[in-house]
mmCIF file of C-alpha atoms in Angstrom:
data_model
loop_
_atom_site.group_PDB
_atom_site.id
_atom_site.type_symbol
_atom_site.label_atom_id
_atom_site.label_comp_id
_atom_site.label_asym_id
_atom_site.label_seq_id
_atom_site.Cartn_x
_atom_site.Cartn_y
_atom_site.Cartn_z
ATOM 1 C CA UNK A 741 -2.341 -14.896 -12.166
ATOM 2 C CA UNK A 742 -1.559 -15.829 -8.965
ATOM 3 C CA UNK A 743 -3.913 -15.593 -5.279
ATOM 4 C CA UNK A 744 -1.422 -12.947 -4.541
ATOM 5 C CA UNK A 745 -1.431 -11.282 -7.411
ATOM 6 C CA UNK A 746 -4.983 -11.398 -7.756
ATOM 7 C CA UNK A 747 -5.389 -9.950 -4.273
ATOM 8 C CA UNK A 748 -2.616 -7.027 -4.412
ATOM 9 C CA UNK A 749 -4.078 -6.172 -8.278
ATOM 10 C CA UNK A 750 -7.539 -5.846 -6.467
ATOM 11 C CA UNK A 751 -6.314 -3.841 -3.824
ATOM 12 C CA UNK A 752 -4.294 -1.179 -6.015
ATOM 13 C CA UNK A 753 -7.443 -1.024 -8.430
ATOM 14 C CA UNK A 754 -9.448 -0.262 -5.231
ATOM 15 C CA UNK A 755 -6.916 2.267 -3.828
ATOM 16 C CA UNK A 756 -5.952 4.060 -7.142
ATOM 17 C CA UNK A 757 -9.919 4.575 -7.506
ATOM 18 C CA UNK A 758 -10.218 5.603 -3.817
ATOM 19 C CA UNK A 759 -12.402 3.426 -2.959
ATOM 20 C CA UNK A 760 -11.768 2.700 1.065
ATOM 21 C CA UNK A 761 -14.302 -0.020 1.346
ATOM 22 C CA UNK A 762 -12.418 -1.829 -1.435
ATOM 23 C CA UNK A 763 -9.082 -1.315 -0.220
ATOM 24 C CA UNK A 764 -10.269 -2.300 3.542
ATOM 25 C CA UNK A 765 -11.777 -5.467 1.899
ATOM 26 C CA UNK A 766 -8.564 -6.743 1.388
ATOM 27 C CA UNK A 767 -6.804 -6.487 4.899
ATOM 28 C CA UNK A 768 -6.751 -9.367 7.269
ATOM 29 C CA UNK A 769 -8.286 -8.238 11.012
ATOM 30 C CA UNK A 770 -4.742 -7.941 12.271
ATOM 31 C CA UNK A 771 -3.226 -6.464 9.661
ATOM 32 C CA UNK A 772 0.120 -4.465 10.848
ATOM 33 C CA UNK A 773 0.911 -1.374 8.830
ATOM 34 C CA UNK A 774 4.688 -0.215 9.474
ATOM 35 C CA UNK A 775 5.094 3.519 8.008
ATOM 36 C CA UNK A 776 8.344 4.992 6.527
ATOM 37 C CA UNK A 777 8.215 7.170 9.499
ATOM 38 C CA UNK A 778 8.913 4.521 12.020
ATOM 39 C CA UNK A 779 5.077 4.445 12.819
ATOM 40 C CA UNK A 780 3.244 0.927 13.224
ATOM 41 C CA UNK A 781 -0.455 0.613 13.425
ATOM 42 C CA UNK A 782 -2.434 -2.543 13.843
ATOM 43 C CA UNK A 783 -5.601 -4.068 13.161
ATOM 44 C CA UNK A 784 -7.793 -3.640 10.242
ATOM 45 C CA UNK A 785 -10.105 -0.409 11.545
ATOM 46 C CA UNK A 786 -6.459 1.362 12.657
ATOM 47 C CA UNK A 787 -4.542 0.808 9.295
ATOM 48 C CA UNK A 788 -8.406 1.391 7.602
ATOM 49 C CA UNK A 789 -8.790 5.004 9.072
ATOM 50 C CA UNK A 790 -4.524 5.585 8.151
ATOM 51 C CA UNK A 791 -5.956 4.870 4.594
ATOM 52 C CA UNK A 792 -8.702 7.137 4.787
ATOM 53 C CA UNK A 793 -6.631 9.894 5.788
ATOM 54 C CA UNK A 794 -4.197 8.769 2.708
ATOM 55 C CA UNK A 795 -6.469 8.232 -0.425
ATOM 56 C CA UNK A 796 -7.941 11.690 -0.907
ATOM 57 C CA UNK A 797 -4.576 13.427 0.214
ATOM 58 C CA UNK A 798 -3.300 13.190 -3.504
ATOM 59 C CA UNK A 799 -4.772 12.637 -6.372
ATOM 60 C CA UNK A 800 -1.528 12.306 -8.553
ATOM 61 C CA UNK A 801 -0.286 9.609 -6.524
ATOM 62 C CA UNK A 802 -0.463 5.864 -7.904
ATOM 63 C CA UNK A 803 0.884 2.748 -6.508
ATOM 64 C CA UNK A 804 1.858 -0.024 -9.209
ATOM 65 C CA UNK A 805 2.444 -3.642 -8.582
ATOM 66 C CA UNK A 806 5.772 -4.076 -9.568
ATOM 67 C CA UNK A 807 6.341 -7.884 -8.208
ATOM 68 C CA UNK A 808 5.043 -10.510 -6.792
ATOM 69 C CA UNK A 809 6.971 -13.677 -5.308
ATOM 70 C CA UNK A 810 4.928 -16.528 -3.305
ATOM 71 C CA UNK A 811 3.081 -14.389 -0.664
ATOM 72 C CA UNK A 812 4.885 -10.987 -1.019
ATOM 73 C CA UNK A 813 4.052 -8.822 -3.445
ATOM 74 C CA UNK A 814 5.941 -5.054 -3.853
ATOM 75 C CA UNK A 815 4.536 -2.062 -5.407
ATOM 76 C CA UNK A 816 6.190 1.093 -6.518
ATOM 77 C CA UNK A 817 4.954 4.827 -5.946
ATOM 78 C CA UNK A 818 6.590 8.062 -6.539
ATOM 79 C CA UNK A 819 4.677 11.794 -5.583
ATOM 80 C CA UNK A 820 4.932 14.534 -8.513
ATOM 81 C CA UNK A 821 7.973 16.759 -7.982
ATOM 82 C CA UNK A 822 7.452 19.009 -5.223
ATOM 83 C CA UNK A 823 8.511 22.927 -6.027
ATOM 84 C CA UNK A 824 12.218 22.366 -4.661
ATOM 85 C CA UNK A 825 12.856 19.480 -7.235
ATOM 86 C CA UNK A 826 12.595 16.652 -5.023
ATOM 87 C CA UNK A 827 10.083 13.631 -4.528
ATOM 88 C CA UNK A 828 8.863 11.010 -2.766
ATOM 89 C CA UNK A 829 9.632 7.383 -4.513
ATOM 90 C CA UNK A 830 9.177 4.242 -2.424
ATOM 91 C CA UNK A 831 8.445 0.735 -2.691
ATOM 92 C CA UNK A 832 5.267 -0.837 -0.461
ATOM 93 C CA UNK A 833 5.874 -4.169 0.765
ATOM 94 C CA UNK A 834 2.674 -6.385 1.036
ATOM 95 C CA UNK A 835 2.473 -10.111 2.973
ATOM 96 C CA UNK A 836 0.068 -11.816 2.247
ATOM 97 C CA UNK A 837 -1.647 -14.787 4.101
ATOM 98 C CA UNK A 838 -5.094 -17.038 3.383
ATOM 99 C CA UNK A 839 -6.234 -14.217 0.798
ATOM 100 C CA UNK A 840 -5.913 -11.118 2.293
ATOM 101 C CA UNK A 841 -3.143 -8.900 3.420
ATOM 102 C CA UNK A 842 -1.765 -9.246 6.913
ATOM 103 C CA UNK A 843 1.143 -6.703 6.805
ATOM 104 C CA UNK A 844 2.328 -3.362 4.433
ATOM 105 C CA UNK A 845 5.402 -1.874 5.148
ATOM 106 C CA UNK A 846 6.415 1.104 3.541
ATOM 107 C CA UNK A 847 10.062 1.993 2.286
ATOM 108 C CA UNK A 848 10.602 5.771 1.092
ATOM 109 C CA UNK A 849 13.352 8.432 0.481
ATOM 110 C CA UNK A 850 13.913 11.735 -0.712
ATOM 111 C CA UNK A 851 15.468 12.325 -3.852
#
């Protein structure tokens, strides 16, 4: 297994078991978190308290690695289907750099 993989598989373990001080373990200090909203956030306390506010919203939601080339790593997520008959799939795009994660950018629609 890769450095990468290593670090992204630690990371999902840590965020699928909502553990915050896990997860926060693996960002670099200036991490840059760029949102499917348009929203950036940077820094490792910033994108840590975004996460906070994330890992208890949903207890069905779970991220899994679905690739990892060089120092990028993707994983896919998808929300249970609302009450209309839609959801929320995505893809989370990780860079990483020296063993930790220095950027997550989120891609998301509606279907």
């Amino acid at each position: 297994m890769s450095d990468t993989a290593a670090l992204l598989d630690r990371f999902l373990t840590a965020w699928n078991g909502q553990d915050l001080a896990g997860v926060t373990d693996c960002l670099a200090e200036d991490v840059v978190l760029c949102g499917s909203d348009g929203s950036t956030v940077r820094g490792r306390v910033a994108v840590a308290a975004v996460f906070a506010d994330q890992l208890g919203g949903d207890p069905d939601l779970v991220i899994e690695p679905i690739a990892v080339r060089g120092e990028r790593g993707f994983g896919y997520f998808s929300y249970p289907v609302a009450e209309d008959g839609s959801t929320l799939r995505g893809v989370d795009v990780y860079t990483v750099r020296d063993g930790l994660i220095v950027a997550k950018d989120v891609i998301s629609k509606i279907a």
